[in-house]
PDB file of C-alpha atoms and ligand atoms in Angstrom:
ATOM      1  CA  MET A 269     162.101  91.089  -0.583  1.00 87.00           C
ATOM      2  CA  SER A 270     159.206  89.198  -0.404  1.00 93.00           C
ATOM      3  CA  GLU A 271     157.290  88.593   2.948  1.00 94.00           C
ATOM      4  CA  GLN A 272     159.386  85.572   3.961  1.00 93.00           C
ATOM      5  CA  GLY A 273     162.622  87.091   2.642  1.00 93.00           C
ATOM      6  CA  GLU A 274     162.254  90.212   5.123  1.00 95.00           C
ATOM      7  CA  ILE A 275     161.811  87.576   8.070  1.00 96.00           C
ATOM      8  CA  ARG A 276     164.671  85.985   7.208  1.00 97.00           C
ATOM      9  CA  ARG A 277     166.518  89.565   6.485  1.00 97.00           C
ATOM     10  CA  GLN A 278     165.425  90.833  10.329  1.00 97.00           C
ATOM     11  CA  TYR A 279     166.279  87.470  11.591  1.00 98.00           C
ATOM     12  CA  TRP A 280     169.815  87.312  10.714  1.00 98.00           C
ATOM     13  CA  ASP A 281     170.155  91.483  10.941  1.00 98.00           C
ATOM     14  CA  GLU A 282     169.326  90.865  15.117  1.00 97.00           C
ATOM     15  CA  ILE A 283     172.132  88.445  15.114  1.00 97.00           C
ATOM     16  CA  TYR A 284     174.767  90.736  13.362  1.00 97.00           C
ATOM     17  CA  SER A 285     174.159  92.979  15.257  1.00 96.00           C
ATOM     18  CA  SER A 286     173.913  90.837  18.507  1.00 95.00           C
ATOM     19  CA  ARG A 287     178.024  90.274  18.884  1.00 92.00           C
ATOM     20  CA  PRO A 288     181.052  90.441  16.616  1.00 93.00           C
ATOM     21  CA  ALA A 289     182.161  88.201  14.206  1.00 92.00           C
ATOM     22  CA  GLU A 290     184.333  85.805  16.361  1.00 93.00           C
ATOM     23  CA  GLU A 291     181.957  84.998  19.042  1.00 93.00           C
ATOM     24  CA  MET A 292     179.387  83.485  16.358  1.00 94.00           C
ATOM     25  CA  GLY A 293     179.093  79.681  16.752  1.00 93.00           C
ATOM     26  CA  TRP A 294     180.211  79.409  12.627  1.00 96.00           C
ATOM     27  CA  HIS A 295     183.545  81.676  12.488  1.00 95.00           C
ATOM     28  CA  GLN A 296     186.290  80.334  11.319  1.00 95.00           C
ATOM     29  CA  ASP A 297     189.542  82.668  11.409  1.00 95.00           C
ATOM     30  CA  VAL A 298     191.008  80.588   8.477  1.00 97.00           C
ATOM     31  CA  PRO A 299     188.278  78.491   6.073  1.00 97.00           C
ATOM     32  CA  GLU A 300     190.831  76.335   5.205  1.00 97.00           C
ATOM     33  CA  ILE A 301     188.528  73.849   4.196  1.00 98.00           C
ATOM     34  CA  SER A 302     186.797  76.053   1.323  1.00 98.00           C
ATOM     35  CA  LEU A 303     190.227  77.953   0.105  1.00 98.00           C
ATOM     36  CA  SER A 304     191.482  74.691  -0.349  1.00 98.00           C
ATOM     37  CA  LEU A 305     189.059  73.171  -2.453  1.00 98.00           C
ATOM     38  CA  ILE A 306     188.653  76.698  -4.443  1.00 98.00           C
ATOM     39  CA  ARG A 307     192.725  75.979  -4.778  1.00 98.00           C
ATOM     40  CA  SER A 308     191.914  72.322  -5.941  1.00 98.00           C
ATOM     41  CA  THR A 309     189.877  73.754  -9.137  1.00 98.00           C
ATOM     42  CA  GLY A 310     192.421  75.194 -10.282  1.00 98.00           C
ATOM     43  CA  LEU A 311     190.350  78.558 -11.655  1.00 98.00           C
ATOM     44  CA  SER A 312     192.981  81.717 -12.682  1.00 97.00           C
ATOM     45  CA  ARG A 313     192.727  84.666 -10.580  1.00 97.00           C
ATOM     46  CA  ASP A 314     190.264  86.242 -12.484  1.00 98.00           C
ATOM     47  CA  ALA A 315     187.627  83.563 -12.312  1.00 98.00           C
ATOM     48  CA  SER A 316     184.408  85.028 -11.357  1.00 98.00           C
ATOM     49  CA  ILE A 317     183.165  83.975  -7.562  1.00 98.00           C
ATOM     50  CA  ILE A 318     180.337  84.326  -5.402  1.00 98.00           C
ATOM     51  CA  ASP A 319     180.118  83.683  -1.818  1.00 98.00           C
ATOM     52  CA  ILE A 320     176.577  82.937  -0.702  1.00 98.00           C
ATOM     53  CA  GLY A 321     175.338  83.858   2.634  1.00 98.00           C
ATOM     54  CA  ALA A 322     178.766  84.796   3.198  1.00 98.00           C
ATOM     55  CA  GLY A 323     177.989  87.565   6.470  1.00 96.00           C
ATOM     56  CA  GLU A 324     181.395  87.878   7.665  1.00 95.00           C
ATOM     57  CA  SER A 325     183.270  84.824   6.738  1.00 94.00           C
ATOM     58  CA  SER A 326     186.643  85.677   6.758  1.00 95.00           C
ATOM     59  CA  LEU A 327     186.340  83.810   3.128  1.00 98.00           C
ATOM     60  CA  ALA A 328     186.313  87.255   0.659  1.00 97.00           C
ATOM     61  CA  ARG A 329     189.161  88.290   2.562  1.00 97.00           C
ATOM     62  CA  HIS A 330     191.802  85.061   2.694  1.00 97.00           C
ATOM     63  CA  LEU A 331     190.312  85.608  -1.437  1.00 97.00           C
ATOM     64  CA  MET A 332     190.987  89.338  -2.379  1.00 97.00           C
ATOM     65  CA  ASP A 333     194.279  88.738  -0.393  1.00 96.00           C
ATOM     66  CA  SER A 334     195.251  85.686  -2.904  1.00 96.00           C
ATOM     67  CA  GLY A 335     194.663  88.308  -5.683  1.00 97.00           C
ATOM     68  CA  VAL A 336     190.835  86.997  -6.626  1.00 97.00           C
ATOM     69  CA  SER A 337     189.325  90.117  -8.833  1.00 97.00           C
ATOM     70  CA  GLN A 338     185.769  89.077  -9.673  1.00 98.00           C
ATOM     71  CA  LEU A 339     184.230  88.476  -6.164  1.00 98.00           C
ATOM     72  CA  THR A 340     180.453  88.821  -5.191  1.00 98.00           C
ATOM     73  CA  ILE A 341     179.449  88.560  -1.818  1.00 98.00           C
ATOM     74  CA  LEU A 342     175.862  87.892  -1.287  1.00 98.00           C
ATOM     75  CA  ASP A 343     173.840  87.567   2.067  1.00 98.00           C
ATOM     76  CA  VAL A 344     170.211  88.221   3.187  1.00 98.00           C
ATOM     77  CA  SER A 345     171.241  90.449   6.022  1.00 98.00           C
ATOM     78  CA  GLU A 346     172.065  94.036   5.336  1.00 97.00           C
ATOM     79  CA  LYS A 347     173.464  94.515   8.170  1.00 98.00           C
ATOM     80  CA  ALA A 348     176.174  91.646   8.223  1.00 97.00           C
ATOM     81  CA  ILE A 349     177.015  93.220   4.416  1.00 97.00           C
ATOM     82  CA  GLN A 350     177.316  96.160   5.934  1.00 97.00           C
ATOM     83  CA  LYS A 351     179.703  94.932   8.869  1.00 96.00           C
ATOM     84  CA  SER A 352     181.978  93.403   5.852  1.00 96.00           C
ATOM     85  CA  ARG A 353     181.643  96.326   4.029  1.00 96.00           C
ATOM     86  CA  GLU A 354     183.379  98.228   5.999  1.00 95.00           C
ATOM     87  CA  LEU A 355     186.211  95.927   7.415  1.00 93.00           C
ATOM     88  CA  PHE A 356     187.324  96.094   3.855  1.00 92.00           C
ATOM     89  CA  LYS A 357     187.226 100.382   4.156  1.00 90.00           C
ATOM     90  CA  GLU A 358     188.372 101.767   0.624  1.00 89.00           C
ATOM     91  CA  GLY A 359     188.771  97.883  -1.055  1.00 91.00           C
ATOM     92  CA  ALA A 360     185.123  97.534  -0.840  1.00 95.00           C
ATOM     93  CA  SER A 361     184.777  98.981  -3.829  1.00 96.00           C
ATOM     94  CA  LYS A 362     186.452  95.815  -5.595  1.00 97.00           C
ATOM     95  CA  ILE A 363     183.850  93.633  -4.568  1.00 98.00           C
ATOM     96  CA  ARG A 364     179.944  93.350  -5.813  1.00 98.00           C
ATOM     97  CA  TRP A 365     177.735  93.048  -2.971  1.00 98.00           C
ATOM     98  CA  ILE A 366     174.285  91.630  -3.222  1.00 98.00           C
ATOM     99  CA  THR A 367     171.732  91.832  -0.351  1.00 98.00           C
ATOM    100  CA  THR A 368     168.939  89.450  -0.857  1.00 98.00           C
ATOM    101  CA  ASP A 369     167.165  86.409   0.501  1.00 98.00           C
ATOM    102  CA  ILE A 370     168.601  83.632  -2.107  1.00 98.00           C
ATOM    103  CA  LEU A 371     165.563  82.227  -3.838  1.00 98.00           C
ATOM    104  CA  GLU A 372     164.875  85.901  -5.021  1.00 98.00           C
ATOM    105  CA  PHE A 373     168.624  85.599  -6.138  1.00 98.00           C
ATOM    106  CA  GLU A 374     168.271  86.659 -10.184  1.00 97.00           C
ATOM    107  CA  PRO A 375     171.993  86.830 -11.431  1.00 97.00           C
ATOM    108  CA  ASP A 376     172.911  89.098 -13.891  1.00 96.00           C
ATOM    109  CA  GLN A 377     176.295  87.695 -14.576  1.00 97.00           C
ATOM    110  CA  GLU A 378     177.762  84.439 -15.044  1.00 98.00           C
ATOM    111  CA  TYR A 379     180.291  82.500 -12.234  1.00 98.00           C
ATOM    112  CA  GLU A 380     182.973  80.177 -12.435  1.00 98.00           C
ATOM    113  CA  LEU A 381     182.539  79.404  -8.842  1.00 98.00           C
ATOM    114  CA  TRP A 382     179.860  79.361  -6.381  1.00 98.00           C
ATOM    115  CA  HIS A 383     180.469  78.664  -2.559  1.00 98.00           C
ATOM    116  CA  ASP A 384     177.862  78.501  -0.084  1.00 98.00           C
ATOM    117  CA  ARG A 385     179.232  77.243   4.131  1.00 98.00           C
ATOM    118  CA  ALA A 386     176.582  77.127   6.020  1.00 98.00           C
ATOM    119  CA  CYS A 387     173.601  79.038   3.866  1.00 98.00           C
ATOM    120  CA  PHE A 388     171.987  76.054   1.877  1.00 98.00           C
ATOM    121  CA  HIS A 389     171.053  74.049   4.955  1.00 98.00           C
ATOM    122  CA  PHE A 390     168.928  76.575   6.566  1.00 98.00           C
ATOM    123  CA  LEU A 391     166.481  76.117   3.425  1.00 98.00           C
ATOM    124  CA  THR A 392     164.834  73.037   4.221  1.00 97.00           C
ATOM    125  CA  SER A 393     161.413  72.612   2.274  1.00 97.00           C
ATOM    126  CA  GLU A 394     161.711  70.320  -1.438  1.00 97.00           C
ATOM    127  CA  GLY A 395     160.485  73.416  -2.948  1.00 97.00           C
ATOM    128  CA  GLU A 396     163.366  75.973  -1.630  1.00 98.00           C
ATOM    129  CA  THR A 397     165.802  73.153  -2.074  1.00 98.00           C
ATOM    130  CA  SER A 398     164.731  72.698  -5.586  1.00 98.00           C
ATOM    131  CA  LYS A 399     164.394  76.776  -6.143  1.00 98.00           C
ATOM    132  CA  TYR A 400     168.090  77.231  -5.131  1.00 98.00           C
ATOM    133  CA  VAL A 401     168.945  74.544  -7.498  1.00 98.00           C
ATOM    134  CA  GLU A 402     167.503  76.378 -10.463  1.00 97.00           C
ATOM    135  CA  ILE A 403     169.232  79.294  -9.412  1.00 98.00           C
ATOM    136  CA  THR A 404     172.898  77.598  -9.771  1.00 98.00           C
ATOM    137  CA  ARG A 405     172.214  76.489 -12.892  1.00 96.00           C
ATOM    138  CA  ARG A 406     171.288  79.902 -14.119  1.00 96.00           C
ATOM    139  CA  ALA A 407     174.337  81.776 -12.387  1.00 98.00           C
ATOM    140  CA  LEU A 408     176.946  79.234 -13.622  1.00 98.00           C
ATOM    141  CA  VAL A 409     179.060  78.834 -16.751  1.00 97.00           C
ATOM    142  CA  PRO A 410     179.141  75.055 -18.607  1.00 95.00           C
ATOM    143  CA  GLY A 411     181.974  73.575 -16.375  1.00 96.00           C
ATOM    144  CA  ALA A 412     181.744  76.007 -13.293  1.00 98.00           C
ATOM    145  CA  TYR A 413     182.284  74.998  -9.870  1.00 98.00           C
ATOM    146  CA  LEU A 414     180.093  74.511  -6.902  1.00 98.00           C
ATOM    147  CA  ILE A 415     181.267  74.363  -3.030  1.00 98.00           C
ATOM    148  CA  ILE A 416     178.610  73.581  -1.117  1.00 98.00           C
ATOM    149  CA  GLY A 417     179.240  73.057   2.846  1.00 98.00           C
ATOM    150  CA  THR A 418     176.569  72.004   5.467  1.00 98.00           C
ATOM    151  CA  PHE A 419     175.612  69.901   8.490  1.00 98.00           C
ATOM    152  CA  SER A 420     176.618  66.624   8.221  1.00 98.00           C
ATOM    153  CA  LEU A 421     174.328  63.843   9.277  1.00 98.00           C
ATOM    154  CA  GLU A 422     176.343  63.812  12.598  1.00 98.00           C
ATOM    155  CA  GLY A 423     175.779  67.629  12.745  1.00 97.00           C
ATOM    156  CA  PRO A 424     173.557  69.579  15.463  1.00 96.00           C
ATOM    157  CA  MET A 425     169.713  69.869  14.118  1.00 97.00           C
ATOM    158  CA  LYS A 426     169.656  73.692  14.552  1.00 96.00           C
ATOM    159  CA  CYS A 427     172.296  76.745  13.482  1.00 94.00           C
ATOM    160  CA  SER A 428     171.678  79.955  15.094  1.00 92.00           C
ATOM    161  CA  GLY A 429     168.040  78.573  16.612  1.00 93.00           C
ATOM    162  CA  LEU A 430     167.030  77.489  13.232  1.00 96.00           C
ATOM    163  CA  PRO A 431     166.150  74.169  11.865  1.00 97.00           C
ATOM    164  CA  VAL A 432     168.902  73.142   9.179  1.00 98.00           C
ATOM    165  CA  LYS A 433     168.608  69.876   6.883  1.00 98.00           C
ATOM    166  CA  ARG A 434     170.976  67.730   7.251  1.00 98.00           C
ATOM    167  CA  TYR A 435     173.260  66.343   4.414  1.00 98.00           C
ATOM    168  CA  ASP A 436     175.904  63.067   3.260  1.00 98.00           C
ATOM    169  CA  HIS A 437     177.626  63.089  -0.078  1.00 98.00           C
ATOM    170  CA  GLU A 438     174.596  61.485  -1.345  1.00 98.00           C
ATOM    171  CA  SER A 439     172.297  63.818  -0.382  1.00 98.00           C
ATOM    172  CA  LEU A 440     173.787  66.494  -1.904  1.00 98.00           C
ATOM    173  CA  GLN A 441     174.757  64.555  -4.978  1.00 98.00           C
ATOM    174  CA  LYS A 442     170.936  63.919  -5.386  1.00 97.00           C
ATOM    175  CA  ILE A 443     169.489  67.082  -5.497  1.00 97.00           C
ATOM    176  CA  PHE A 444     172.349  68.591  -7.583  1.00 98.00           C
ATOM    177  CA  PHE A 445     171.959  66.505 -10.083  1.00 93.00           C
ATOM    178  CA  GLY A 446     173.529  67.345 -13.380  1.00 90.00           C
ATOM    179  CA  PHE A 447     176.488  68.133 -11.149  1.00 97.00           C
ATOM    180  CA  LYS A 448     179.239  65.629 -11.113  1.00 97.00           C
ATOM    181  CA  LEU A 449     180.784  65.352  -7.720  1.00 98.00           C
ATOM    182  CA  GLU A 450     184.553  65.804  -7.744  1.00 98.00           C
ATOM    183  CA  SER A 451     185.283  65.549  -4.400  1.00 98.00           C
ATOM    184  CA  TYR A 452     183.924  65.669  -0.504  1.00 98.00           C
ATOM    185  CA  VAL A 453     185.554  65.843   2.450  1.00 98.00           C
ATOM    186  CA  TYR A 454     183.415  65.768   6.276  1.00 98.00           C
ATOM    187  CA  LEU A 455     185.044  67.263   9.179  1.00 97.00           C
ATOM    188  CA  ASP A 456     184.786  68.811  12.473  1.00 97.00           C
ATOM    189  CA  HIS A 457     184.155  72.266  12.900  1.00 97.00           C
ATOM    190  CA  LYS A 458     185.158  73.971  16.492  1.00 96.00           C
ATOM    191  CA  THR A 459     182.791  76.430  17.502  1.00 95.00           C
ATOM    192  CA  PRO A 460     184.147  79.849  19.788  1.00 92.00           C
ATOM    193  CA  SER A 461     182.660  77.910  22.887  1.00 91.00           C
ATOM    194  CA  GLY A 462     184.151  74.625  22.371  1.00 94.00           C
ATOM    195  CA  ASN A 463     181.198  72.929  20.837  1.00 95.00           C
ATOM    196  CA  SER A 464     182.311  70.229  17.600  1.00 96.00           C
ATOM    197  CA  GLN A 465     179.754  70.341  14.527  1.00 98.00           C
ATOM    198  CA  ASN A 466     180.527  67.983  11.574  1.00 98.00           C
ATOM    199  CA  TYR A 467     179.861  69.331   8.235  1.00 98.00           C
ATOM    200  CA  ILE A 468     180.041  67.664   4.924  1.00 98.00           C
ATOM    201  CA  PHE A 469     181.915  69.788   2.061  1.00 98.00           C
ATOM    202  CA  CYS A 470     180.979  68.716  -1.587  1.00 98.00           C
ATOM    203  CA  LEU A 471     182.946  69.916  -4.657  1.00 98.00           C
ATOM    204  CA  PHE A 472     180.588  69.525  -7.788  1.00 98.00           C
ATOM    205  CA  LYS A 473     181.155  70.239 -11.788  1.00 98.00           C
ATOM    206  CA  ALA A 474     178.784  71.842 -13.599  1.00 96.00           C
ATOM    207  CA  GLU A 475     178.323  69.083 -16.756  1.00 86.00           C
ATOM    208  CA  PRO A 476     179.225  71.260 -19.739  1.00 78.00           C
TER     209      PRO A 476
HETATM  210  C1  SAM B1340     175.682  80.512   9.389  1.00 83.34           C
HETATM  211  S1  SAM B1340     176.187  81.724   8.870  1.00 83.34           S
HETATM  212  C2  SAM B1340     177.410  81.329   7.827  1.00 83.34           C
HETATM  213  C3  SAM B1340     177.954  82.758   7.551  1.00 83.34           C
HETATM  214  C4  SAM B1340     179.103  82.408   6.182  1.00 83.34           C
HETATM  215  N1  SAM B1340     179.094  81.364   5.096  1.00 83.34           N
HETATM  216  C5  SAM B1340     180.297  81.620   7.275  1.00 83.34           C
HETATM  217  O1  SAM B1340     180.861  80.334   7.067  1.00 83.34           O
HETATM  218  O2  SAM B1340     180.986  81.850   7.815  1.00 83.34           O
HETATM  219  C6  SAM B1340     174.978  81.793   7.670  1.00 83.34           C
HETATM  220  C7  SAM B1340     174.368  82.776   6.916  1.00 83.34           C
HETATM  221  O3  SAM B1340     173.855  82.814   5.600  1.00 83.34           O
HETATM  222  C8  SAM B1340     172.492  84.040   5.650  1.00 83.34           C
HETATM  223  N2  SAM B1340     171.377  83.509   4.997  1.00 83.34           N
HETATM  224  C9  SAM B1340     170.529  82.580   5.771  1.00 83.34           C
HETATM  225  N3  SAM B1340     169.237  82.264   4.639  1.00 83.34           N
HETATM  226  C10 SAM B1340     170.093  83.089   4.201  1.00 83.34           C
HETATM  227  C11 SAM B1340     168.777  83.425   2.845  1.00 83.34           C
HETATM  228  N4  SAM B1340     167.602  82.798   2.617  1.00 83.34           N
HETATM  229  N5  SAM B1340     169.282  84.341   1.301  1.00 83.34           N
HETATM  230  C12 SAM B1340     170.947  84.610   1.728  1.00 83.34           C
HETATM  231  N6  SAM B1340     171.875  84.260   2.868  1.00 83.34           N
HETATM  232  C13 SAM B1340     170.890  83.794   3.728  1.00 83.34           C
HETATM  233  C14 SAM B1340     172.538  84.506   7.061  1.00 83.34           C
HETATM  234  O4  SAM B1340     172.615  85.657   7.077  1.00 83.34           O
HETATM  235  C15 SAM B1340     174.177  83.885   7.513  1.00 83.34           C
HETATM  236  O5  SAM B1340     175.458  85.358   6.857  1.00 83.34           O
END
């Protein structure tokens, strides 16, 4: 990993070493909106799916329980990947695990669905966001789906102590040009400590 990637890895490893998943501000028992957007694509259970900055999210568990057979989990934190793998026990071998900074990700397979909840918003410079978009283009098949969930313009300015870039559906559409905005939703996430954080989720389709 690059020096910047290494700094990110250490930062997130410390966070994941400090407390259990249920106490993280972004924790969800059931990632309802992600699951409903994924279902709305109508993709089959053997579609290739990647979850970016997945951490210890329960999304993987819900997808595997619903029969998804080609799931890749990517995160910069080795600790998060290790904790998540342990939860799956022997089922972990059915998932592809990738530990890397998303900006250094070199896809060696194509995906039909890319999901990112609360990872993209940590990329605050134009260079970083355009690099991310370039990687999605390389990783996705024509007609693939892309789900991006970030803090909205009403949401907090920081997440886990780091500054974030906030969006609405129009600014996300401008960044992900070449992708067609199929649907979007704003929603409040209640953190375990009772605070409310407004998110925007966009479902895009890669133009063939
Ligand atoms: C706020 S958490 C969200 C976790 C998960 N997506 C969820 O919704 O529960 C952000 C996650 O993104 C990961 N992350 C942050 N920056 C990253 C980067 N540049 N590349 C890959 N993962 C990153 C962190 O390790 C962390 O697991």
